[in-house]
Short mmCIF file of C-alpha atoms in Angstrom, two decimals:
data_model
loop_
_atom_site.label_atom_id
_atom_site.label_comp_id
_atom_site.label_asym_id
_atom_site.label_seq_id
_atom_site.Cartn_x
_atom_site.Cartn_y
_atom_site.Cartn_z
CA UNK A 1 4.27 -9.78 -17.76
CA UNK A 2 1.99 -6.90 -18.76
CA UNK A 3 -0.21 -4.89 -16.46
CA UNK A 4 -3.71 -6.31 -16.24
CA UNK A 5 -6.35 -3.72 -15.35
CA UNK A 6 -8.89 -4.87 -12.77
CA UNK A 7 -11.93 -2.92 -11.53
CA UNK A 8 -14.19 -4.01 -8.67
CA UNK A 9 -17.79 -2.75 -8.81
CA UNK A 10 -18.37 -2.00 -5.13
CA UNK A 11 -19.91 1.33 -3.96
CA UNK A 12 -18.59 0.75 -0.43
CA UNK A 13 -15.07 0.35 -1.77
CA UNK A 14 -15.44 3.45 -3.95
CA UNK A 15 -16.43 5.49 -0.89
CA UNK A 16 -13.47 4.21 1.14
CA UNK A 17 -11.02 4.88 -1.67
CA UNK A 18 -12.57 8.31 -2.27
CA UNK A 19 -11.91 9.16 1.37
CA UNK A 20 -8.26 8.17 0.99
CA UNK A 21 -7.93 10.31 -2.14
CA UNK A 22 -9.54 13.25 -0.31
CA UNK A 23 -7.01 13.02 2.53
CA UNK A 24 -4.18 12.82 0.00
CA UNK A 25 -5.42 15.86 -1.94
CA UNK A 26 -5.98 17.80 1.27
CA UNK A 27 -2.37 17.35 2.35
CA UNK A 28 -0.91 17.59 -1.16
CA UNK A 29 -2.28 21.10 -1.76
CA UNK A 30 -2.75 22.69 1.66
CA UNK A 31 0.41 21.68 3.54
CA UNK A 32 2.73 23.21 0.90
CA UNK A 33 0.46 26.25 0.56
CA UNK A 34 0.36 27.00 4.29
CA UNK A 35 3.69 25.66 5.55
CA UNK A 36 6.31 24.68 2.97
CA UNK A 37 6.21 27.46 0.37
CA UNK A 38 5.90 30.40 2.85
CA UNK A 39 8.79 29.17 4.98
CA UNK A 40 10.88 28.46 1.87
CA UNK A 41 10.27 31.97 0.54
CA UNK A 42 11.45 33.45 3.84
CA UNK A 43 14.52 31.22 3.93
CA UNK A 44 13.53 29.02 6.87
CA UNK A 45 13.79 25.69 5.00
CA UNK A 46 15.74 24.52 1.91
CA UNK A 47 13.94 23.72 -1.32
CA UNK A 48 14.98 20.07 -1.20
CA UNK A 49 12.42 19.48 1.57
CA UNK A 50 9.63 20.57 -0.77
CA UNK A 51 10.93 18.24 -3.49
CA UNK A 52 11.04 15.34 -1.02
CA UNK A 53 7.45 16.05 0.07
CA UNK A 54 6.14 16.01 -3.50
CA UNK A 55 8.22 12.95 -4.33
CA UNK A 56 6.75 10.95 -1.44
CA UNK A 57 3.24 12.17 -2.29
CA UNK A 58 3.57 11.10 -5.95
CA UNK A 59 4.95 7.68 -5.00
CA UNK A 60 2.05 7.27 -2.57
CA UNK A 61 -0.55 8.15 -5.22
CA UNK A 62 1.01 5.85 -7.83
CA UNK A 63 1.04 2.96 -5.35
CA UNK A 64 -2.61 3.65 -4.45
CA UNK A 65 -3.84 3.77 -8.04
CA UNK A 66 -1.86 0.73 -9.16
CA UNK A 67 -2.83 -1.35 -6.11
CA UNK A 68 -6.46 -0.50 -6.83
CA UNK A 69 -6.56 -1.29 -10.55
CA UNK A 70 -3.99 -4.09 -10.80
CA UNK A 71 -5.32 -7.64 -11.10
CA UNK A 72 -4.46 -9.20 -7.70
CA UNK A 73 -4.12 -12.66 -9.23
CA UNK A 74 -7.58 -13.62 -10.39
CA UNK A 75 -7.72 -17.18 -11.69
CA UNK A 76 -9.16 -17.77 -15.17
CA UNK A 77 -12.20 -20.00 -15.62
CA UNK A 78 -10.18 -22.70 -17.37
CA UNK A 79 -6.66 -22.51 -15.94
CA UNK A 80 -3.88 -24.49 -17.59
CA UNK A 81 -2.46 -26.76 -14.91
CA UNK A 82 1.12 -27.95 -15.55
CA UNK A 83 1.23 -31.74 -15.62
CA UNK A 84 3.79 -31.97 -12.82
CA UNK A 85 1.90 -29.62 -10.51
CA UNK A 86 -1.59 -31.13 -10.49
CA UNK A 87 -1.17 -32.42 -6.94
CA UNK A 88 -0.66 -28.83 -5.75
CA UNK A 89 -4.05 -27.69 -7.05
CA UNK A 90 -7.44 -28.11 -5.46
CA UNK A 91 -11.12 -27.55 -6.24
CA UNK A 92 -12.82 -24.43 -4.88
CA UNK A 93 -16.09 -25.40 -3.21
CA UNK A 94 -17.64 -22.00 -4.01
CA UNK A 95 -16.94 -21.43 -7.71
CA UNK A 96 -16.16 -25.09 -8.58
CA UNK A 97 -12.93 -24.16 -10.36
CA UNK A 98 -9.44 -25.52 -9.90
CA UNK A 99 -7.01 -23.26 -8.09
CA UNK A 100 -3.46 -23.50 -6.68
CA UNK A 101 -3.18 -24.17 -2.98
CA UNK A 102 -2.92 -21.00 -0.86
CA UNK A 103 -5.51 -19.39 -3.14
CA UNK A 104 -8.76 -18.13 -1.66
CA UNK A 105 -12.25 -17.29 -2.91
CA UNK A 106 -13.23 -13.64 -2.34
CA UNK A 107 -16.96 -13.45 -1.67
CA UNK A 108 -17.04 -9.71 -2.39
CA UNK A 109 -15.32 -9.99 -5.80
CA UNK A 110 -16.84 -13.39 -6.64
CA UNK A 111 -13.70 -15.21 -7.79
CA UNK A 112 -10.57 -16.94 -6.51
CA UNK A 113 -7.30 -15.04 -6.07
CA UNK A 114 -3.83 -16.57 -5.95
CA UNK A 115 -2.22 -16.26 -2.51
CA UNK A 116 -4.92 -13.87 -1.39
CA UNK A 117 -4.09 -11.94 1.78
CA UNK A 118 -7.38 -10.09 2.29
CA UNK A 119 -9.92 -7.88 0.54
CA UNK A 120 -9.15 -4.23 1.30
CA UNK A 121 -12.01 -1.71 0.91
CA UNK A 122 -9.52 1.18 1.08
CA UNK A 123 -8.13 0.23 -2.34
CA UNK A 124 -11.42 -1.39 -3.48
CA UNK A 125 -9.56 -4.52 -4.47
CA UNK A 126 -8.22 -7.79 -3.16
CA UNK A 127 -4.63 -7.97 -1.98
CA UNK A 128 -3.15 -11.00 -3.69
CA UNK A 129 -0.06 -12.36 -5.31
CA UNK A 130 0.18 -9.77 -8.11
CA UNK A 131 -0.52 -6.56 -6.17
CA UNK A 132 0.62 -7.35 -2.62
CA UNK A 133 3.88 -5.51 -3.27
CA UNK A 134 1.99 -2.39 -4.32
CA UNK A 135 -0.16 -2.56 -1.18
CA UNK A 136 3.00 -2.70 0.94
CA UNK A 137 4.40 0.32 -0.89
CA UNK A 138 1.11 2.14 -0.32
CA UNK A 139 1.31 1.49 3.44
CA UNK A 140 4.96 2.56 3.54
CA UNK A 141 4.57 5.80 1.59
CA UNK A 142 1.30 6.72 3.33
CA UNK A 143 3.01 6.40 6.69
CA UNK A 144 6.04 8.32 5.46
CA UNK A 145 3.91 11.11 3.98
CA UNK A 146 1.78 11.36 7.11
CA UNK A 147 4.83 11.62 9.38
CA UNK A 148 6.34 14.21 7.07
CA UNK A 149 3.20 16.35 7.08
CA UNK A 150 2.75 16.07 10.85
CA UNK A 151 6.39 16.99 11.44
CA UNK A 152 6.11 20.16 9.37
CA UNK A 153 2.80 21.06 11.00
CA UNK A 154 4.47 20.81 14.41
CA UNK A 155 7.52 22.80 13.29
CA UNK A 156 5.27 25.46 11.76
CA UNK A 157 3.87 26.37 15.17
CA UNK A 158 6.63 25.45 17.62
CA UNK A 159 9.99 25.57 15.83
CA UNK A 160 10.09 27.73 12.68
CA UNK A 161 10.37 31.50 12.94
CA UNK A 162 7.05 33.37 12.56
CA UNK A 163 6.16 34.27 9.00
CA UNK A 164 6.49 37.95 8.15
CA UNK A 165 4.88 38.03 4.69
CA UNK A 166 1.30 36.82 4.96
CA UNK A 167 -1.58 37.67 2.68
CA UNK A 168 -4.54 37.82 5.05
CA UNK A 169 -6.96 38.01 2.13
CA UNK A 170 -6.30 34.37 1.22
CA UNK A 171 -8.86 31.86 2.45
CA UNK A 172 -6.22 29.36 3.64
CA UNK A 173 -4.47 32.08 5.66
CA UNK A 174 -7.64 33.37 7.33
CA UNK A 175 -8.70 29.81 8.27
CA UNK A 176 -5.23 28.41 8.84
CA UNK A 177 -5.83 27.16 12.37
CA UNK A 178 -8.96 25.19 11.45
CA UNK A 179 -7.30 23.75 8.34
CA UNK A 180 -4.20 22.65 10.24
CA UNK A 181 -6.24 21.14 13.07
CA UNK A 182 -8.21 19.07 10.57
CA UNK A 183 -4.99 18.03 8.84
CA UNK A 184 -3.47 17.00 12.18
CA UNK A 185 -6.58 14.99 13.13
CA UNK A 186 -6.60 13.16 9.81
CA UNK A 187 -2.85 12.63 9.98
CA UNK A 188 -2.86 11.12 13.48
CA UNK A 189 -5.84 8.91 12.65
CA UNK A 190 -4.18 7.74 9.44
CA UNK A 191 -0.84 7.15 11.16
CA UNK A 192 -2.33 4.98 13.91
CA UNK A 193 -4.32 2.85 11.46
CA UNK A 194 -1.55 2.46 8.89
CA UNK A 195 1.10 1.64 11.50
CA UNK A 196 -0.90 -1.32 12.81
CA UNK A 197 -1.75 -2.54 9.32
CA UNK A 198 1.81 -2.16 8.03
CA UNK A 199 3.19 -4.03 11.05
CA UNK A 200 0.86 -7.00 10.57
CA UNK A 201 1.71 -7.09 6.85
CA UNK A 202 5.45 -7.16 7.54
CA UNK A 203 5.08 -9.93 10.13
CA UNK A 204 2.95 -11.90 7.70
CA UNK A 205 5.60 -11.70 4.98
CA UNK A 206 8.43 -12.57 7.35
CA UNK A 207 6.53 -15.64 8.57
CA UNK A 208 5.26 -16.39 5.02
CA UNK A 209 1.65 -16.36 6.22
CA UNK A 210 -1.31 -14.50 4.76
CA UNK A 211 -3.95 -12.76 6.86
CA UNK A 212 -6.53 -15.37 5.81
CA UNK A 213 -4.23 -18.19 6.88
CA UNK A 214 -3.76 -16.55 10.27
CA UNK A 215 -7.51 -16.26 10.78
CA UNK A 216 -8.11 -19.85 9.70
CA UNK A 217 -5.41 -21.16 12.06
CA UNK A 218 -4.28 -23.64 9.44
CA UNK A 219 -0.58 -22.81 9.34
CA UNK A 220 1.40 -25.17 11.53
CA UNK A 221 5.13 -24.70 11.88
CA UNK A 222 5.80 -28.20 10.57
CA UNK A 223 3.71 -27.71 7.41
CA UNK A 224 6.57 -26.16 5.45
CA UNK A 225 10.23 -25.18 5.89
CA UNK A 226 10.90 -21.71 7.23
CA UNK A 227 12.34 -19.41 4.58
CA UNK A 228 14.71 -16.46 5.15
CA UNK A 229 13.00 -13.07 5.25
CA UNK A 230 14.96 -11.92 2.21
CA UNK A 231 13.43 -14.72 0.16
CA UNK A 232 9.88 -14.10 1.30
CA UNK A 233 10.17 -10.39 0.52
CA UNK A 234 11.78 -11.14 -2.84
CA UNK A 235 8.86 -13.42 -3.74
CA UNK A 236 6.31 -10.74 -2.84
CA UNK A 237 8.11 -7.92 -4.69
CA UNK A 238 9.17 -10.09 -7.63
CA UNK A 239 12.84 -9.15 -7.47
CA UNK A 240 15.90 -9.71 -5.29
CA UNK A 241 17.12 -6.14 -5.89
CA UNK A 242 16.11 -4.44 -2.63
CA UNK A 243 16.22 -0.95 -4.11
CA UNK A 244 13.43 -1.96 -6.50
CA UNK A 245 11.18 -2.87 -3.56
CA UNK A 246 10.52 0.87 -3.16
CA UNK A 247 9.73 1.70 -6.82
CA UNK A 248 6.00 1.63 -7.70
CA UNK A 249 6.50 2.44 -11.41
CA UNK A 250 8.01 -0.88 -12.49
CA UNK A 251 6.44 -4.18 -13.56
CA UNK A 252 6.58 -7.14 -11.21
CA UNK A 253 8.18 -10.32 -12.52
CA UNK A 254 7.11 -13.29 -10.35
CA UNK A 255 9.92 -15.44 -9.03
CA UNK A 256 9.76 -19.18 -9.40
CA UNK A 257 8.73 -20.59 -6.02
CA UNK A 258 9.19 -24.29 -5.22
CA UNK A 259 5.83 -25.89 -4.47
CA UNK A 260 7.15 -27.76 -1.45
CA UNK A 261 6.87 -24.40 0.32
CA UNK A 262 3.14 -24.27 -0.45
CA UNK A 263 0.65 -24.11 2.34
CA UNK A 264 -2.94 -25.36 2.47
CA UNK A 265 -5.86 -22.98 2.81
#
């Protein structure tokens, strides 16, 4: 299954995603410049901590870009419906096209998306069957990177030994306090928002319920058998190998899901 590029023309989404990229760039360049490299040069921290920081940051950026440009599961205008699965398809009353049950029509994008969870302006894309796993990775690595940056910011002022070699002519050194305060504000704001979002996403996968289904109150407990959490996560990530759930560079291979687990939207 090849990667299908998908762009959403939405200025509001571009602004939201641009803000996320700005926060990422701010931390990616300034935290190492002010905290990591100076303390490493003076022997306060090992080099592996710098490698871990850049590794998390790169994984976060890859997940962001791929979640934004990957086709979330847009349905073609003339989908080929398998003969034995026609009863599990329905007609969309907005675009008048056939779609599998649990699909939803996105009014912002103007088309139906398979197993759509929600439209996220922060990635300027829908979160659906084909990119939900990337969105989860984005939440995970954003939270991890934010915690990492906040931890080093705290240690810089309250735990590490004071730096002896400081070039006061550098802009980042002369304005260090203002830069670190802004980084802390953005980090705390990001952490609070991502933690709530990541928690609701995990609960939704464990209960096999999308955000749209929760809002529509159409998911009754008797509507389908309850699946183990390992199976629901495997279906979202496209693999049963748990180590691959954390790798944003791979291609997702959808697992075959029995239709008697399908839910109505």
